[in-house]
Coordinates of C-alpha atoms and ligand atoms in Angstrom, one line a residue:
X176 CA 179.9 304.7 220.2
X177 CA 183.0 306.9 219.6
X178 CA 181.4 310.2 218.5
X179 CA 184.8 311.8 217.7
X180 CA 185.8 308.9 215.3
X181 CA 182.4 309.2 213.6
X182 CA 182.9 313.0 213.2
X183 CA 186.4 312.5 211.9
X184 CA 185.0 310.1 209.3
X185 CA 182.2 312.5 208.5
X186 CA 184.7 315.3 207.9
X187 CA 186.8 313.1 205.6
X188 CA 183.7 312.5 203.6
X189 CA 182.7 316.2 203.5
X190 CA 186.2 317.2 202.5
X191 CA 186.2 314.6 199.7
X192 CA 182.8 316.0 198.6
X193 CA 184.2 319.5 198.5
X194 CA 187.2 318.2 196.5
X195 CA 184.7 316.6 194.1
X196 CA 182.9 319.9 193.7
X197 CA 186.1 321.7 192.9
X198 CA 187.2 319.1 190.4
X199 CA 183.7 319.2 188.9
X200 CA 183.9 323.0 188.4
X201 CA 187.3 322.7 186.8
X202 CA 186.1 319.9 184.5
X203 CA 183.0 321.9 183.5
X204 CA 185.3 324.9 182.7
X205 CA 187.5 322.7 180.5
X206 CA 184.3 321.4 178.7
X207 CA 183.2 324.9 178.0
X208 CA 186.6 326.1 176.9
X209 CA 186.7 325.8 173.1
X210 CA 188.9 329.0 172.6
X211 CA 191.6 327.0 170.8
X212 CA 189.2 325.5 168.4
X213 CA 187.4 328.8 167.8
X214 CA 190.8 330.5 167.1
X215 CA 191.7 327.8 164.6
X216 CA 188.4 328.2 162.9
X217 CA 188.6 332.0 162.7
X218 CA 192.2 331.7 161.3
X219 CA 191.0 329.1 158.7
X220 CA 188.0 331.3 157.7
X221 CA 190.2 334.4 157.3
X222 CA 192.7 332.4 155.2
X223 CA 190.0 331.1 153.0
X224 CA 188.5 334.5 152.5
X225 CA 191.9 335.9 151.5
X226 CA 192.3 333.1 149.0
X227 CA 188.9 333.7 147.5
X228 CA 189.5 337.4 147.2
X229 CA 192.8 336.8 145.4
X230 CA 191.1 334.4 143.0
X231 CA 188.4 337.0 142.3
X232 CA 191.1 339.6 141.7
X233 CA 192.8 337.3 139.2
X234 CA 189.5 336.6 137.4
X235 CA 188.9 340.4 137.1
X236 CA 192.4 340.8 135.8
X237 CA 191.9 338.1 133.2
X238 CA 188.7 339.8 132.0
X239 CA 190.5 343.0 131.7
X240 CA 193.3 341.3 129.8
X241 CA 190.8 339.7 127.5
X242 CA 189.2 343.1 126.7
X243 CA 192.6 344.6 126.1
X244 CA 193.6 341.8 123.7
X245 CA 190.4 342.3 121.7
X246 CA 191.1 346.0 121.5
X247 CA 194.7 345.3 120.5
X248 CA 193.5 342.9 117.7
X249 CA 191.2 345.5 116.4
X250 CA 193.9 348.2 116.3
X251 CA 196.4 345.8 114.7
X252 CA 193.8 344.8 112.1
X253 CA 193.2 348.4 111.1
X254 CA 196.9 349.2 111.3
X255 CA 198.0 346.4 108.9
X256 CA 194.8 346.2 106.7
X257 CA 196.2 348.6 104.2
X258 CA 192.8 350.4 104.2
X259 CA 194.2 353.3 106.2
X260 CA 196.6 355.5 104.3
X261 CA 196.3 358.8 106.2
X262 CA 199.7 359.2 107.9
X263 CA 198.3 361.0 110.9
X264 CA 195.7 358.3 111.4
X265 CA 198.4 355.6 111.1
X266 CA 200.6 357.3 113.6
X267 CA 197.7 357.5 116.0
X268 CA 197.0 353.8 115.6
X269 CA 200.7 353.1 116.2
X270 CA 200.5 355.0 119.4
X271 CA 197.4 353.2 120.5
X272 CA 199.1 349.9 119.7
X273 CA 202.1 350.8 121.8
X274 CA 200.0 352.0 124.7
X275 CA 197.8 348.8 124.6
X276 CA 200.9 346.6 124.5
X277 CA 202.4 348.4 127.5
X278 CA 199.1 348.0 129.4
X279 CA 199.0 344.3 128.5
X280 CA 202.5 343.8 129.8
X281 CA 201.5 345.5 133.1
X282 CA 198.4 343.3 133.4
X283 CA 200.4 340.2 132.7
X284 CA 203.0 341.1 135.4
X285 CA 200.2 341.7 137.9
X286 CA 198.6 338.4 136.9
X287 CA 201.9 336.5 137.6
X288 CA 202.3 338.2 141.0
X289 CA 198.7 337.4 141.8
X290 CA 199.1 333.7 140.9
X291 CA 202.1 333.5 143.2
X292 CA 200.1 335.1 146.0
X293 CA 197.3 332.6 145.3
X294 CA 199.7 329.7 145.6
X295 CA 200.9 331.0 148.9
X296 CA 197.3 331.6 150.1
X297 CA 196.3 328.1 149.1
X298 CA 199.2 326.6 151.0
X299 CA 198.3 328.8 154.0
X300 CA 194.7 327.6 153.9
X301 CA 195.9 323.9 153.7
X302 CA 198.0 324.5 156.7
X303 CA 195.2 326.2 158.7
X304 CA 192.8 323.5 157.7
X305 CA 195.2 320.9 159.1
X306 CA 195.6 322.9 162.3
X307 CA 191.8 323.2 162.6
X308 CA 191.3 319.4 162.1
X309 CA 194.0 318.7 164.7
X310 CA 192.4 321.1 167.1
X311 CA 188.9 319.6 166.6
X312 CA 190.2 316.1 167.2
X313 CA 192.0 317.3 170.4
X314 CA 189.0 319.1 171.6
X315 CA 186.8 316.1 171.1
X316 CA 189.2 313.8 173.0
X317 CA 189.5 316.4 175.8
X318 CA 185.7 316.6 176.0
X319 CA 185.3 312.9 176.0
X320 CA 187.7 312.7 178.9
X321 CA 185.9 315.5 180.7
X322 CA 182.6 313.8 180.3
X323 CA 184.0 310.5 181.6
X324 CA 185.5 312.4 184.6
X325 CA 182.1 314.0 185.3
X326 CA 180.4 310.6 185.3
X327 CA 183.0 309.3 187.7
X328 CA 182.4 312.3 189.9
X329 CA 178.7 311.6 189.9
X330 CA 179.3 308.1 191.0
X331 CA 181.7 309.2 193.7
X332 CA 179.2 311.8 195.0
X333 CA 176.4 309.3 195.2
X334 CA 178.6 307.0 197.2
X335 CA 179.8 309.8 199.5
X336 CA 176.3 311.0 200.0
X337 CA 175.3 307.5 201.0
X338 CA 178.1 307.2 203.5
X339 CA 177.4 310.8 204.8
X340 CA 173.8 310.0 205.5
X341 CA 174.7 306.7 207.2
X342 CA 177.2 308.5 209.5
X343 CA 174.9 311.4 210.3
X344 CA 172.2 309.0 211.2
X345 CA 174.5 307.7 214.0
X346 CA 175.1 311.1 215.5
X347 CA 172.7 313.1 217.7
X348 CA 171.4 316.6 216.8
X349 CA 173.6 318.5 219.2
X350 CA 176.8 316.9 218.0
X351 CA 175.8 317.5 214.4
X352 CA 174.9 321.1 215.1
X353 CA 178.3 321.7 216.7
X354 CA 180.1 320.0 213.8
X355 CA 178.1 321.9 211.1
X356 CA 178.6 325.2 212.9
X357 CA 182.4 324.6 213.2
X358 CA 182.7 323.4 209.6
X359 CA 181.1 326.6 208.3
X360 CA 183.2 328.7 210.6
X361 CA 186.5 326.9 210.0
X362 CA 186.7 326.6 206.3
X363 CA 185.4 323.0 206.2
X364 CA 187.7 321.7 209.0
X365 CA 185.7 321.2 212.2
X366 CA 187.8 318.3 213.5
X367 CA 191.5 318.6 214.2
X368 CA 193.7 315.6 214.7
X369 CA 196.0 315.7 217.7
X370 CA 199.6 315.4 216.4
X371 CA 202.5 315.2 218.9
X372 CA 200.2 316.4 221.7
X373 CA 199.2 319.5 219.8
X374 CA 196.2 320.5 217.7
X375 CA 196.9 319.4 214.2
X376 CA 195.3 322.6 212.8
X377 CA 196.5 325.4 214.9
X378 CA 199.5 323.8 216.7
X379 CA 198.4 324.7 220.2
X380 CA 199.4 322.2 222.9
X381 CA 196.6 319.8 224.1
X382 CA 196.5 319.2 227.8
X383 CA 196.8 315.5 228.7
X384 CA 193.4 315.5 230.3
X385 CA 191.7 316.7 227.1
X386 CA 193.8 314.1 225.2
X387 CA 192.5 311.2 227.2
X388 CA 188.9 312.4 226.9
X389 CA 189.4 312.7 223.1
X390 CA 190.6 309.1 223.0
X391 CA 187.5 307.9 224.9
X392 CA 185.4 309.7 222.4
X393 CA 182.1 309.7 224.3
X394 CA 181.9 313.5 224.4
X395 CA 183.2 316.3 222.2
X396 CA 186.5 317.8 223.3
X397 CA 187.6 321.2 221.9
X398 CA 191.0 322.8 221.2
X399 CA 191.3 325.7 223.7
X400 CA 192.8 327.9 221.0
X401 CA 191.0 327.3 217.6
X402 CA 188.0 325.7 219.2
X403 CA 187.9 322.8 216.8
X404 CA 186.8 319.3 217.9
X405 CA 190.0 317.4 218.8
X406 CA 190.4 313.8 217.5
X407 CA 193.0 311.3 218.6
Ligands
ZN159 ZN1 193.5 324.2 217.5

């Protein structure tokens, strides 16, 4: 049994498992990130509120205009009824009529301006609604992809765990202890492949004696510099 080959395989599986954990965390973060959709909803709501407020303002203006028109009709009725003959009173009514006409003109101008604003606000709401819908569809697609990716990760982890258990069952307790200890101490890389007669992790030259023992693989051989297990 080549212990070093088994450990190399075990490390590959553990590294793949770490990578899965990292991908899983990223995917979960993507799932939780609905900032874009929230922003689109907030923008839509604020646009809709503005539109509603402008329409309320227009209705209030229309009520005021209605009241004014009524007053104006009354003044005109009295002015041209022929019932009032007092010159001073007639002059007063004339003044009232002018004042009311001026006010009516002002209100009509404001109503026109408001209607224009309402038109713009309505277009803005339509646009924001479209943006929101688009964002909702994108978010849904993204979430479906993320869910599918998580299911794939689950399947991959199950398979890795099965292989990991099978490999560890073939290794003795001392070997596993050495591997686990180095893995924890060396950021997940307990085994270093020998490349060009040097440790693949730290680059330190591997003496030929160690190299041949690593090839046999019946015992653990360690890099004299970084202390990792050397694998051919
Ligand atoms: Zn080394």
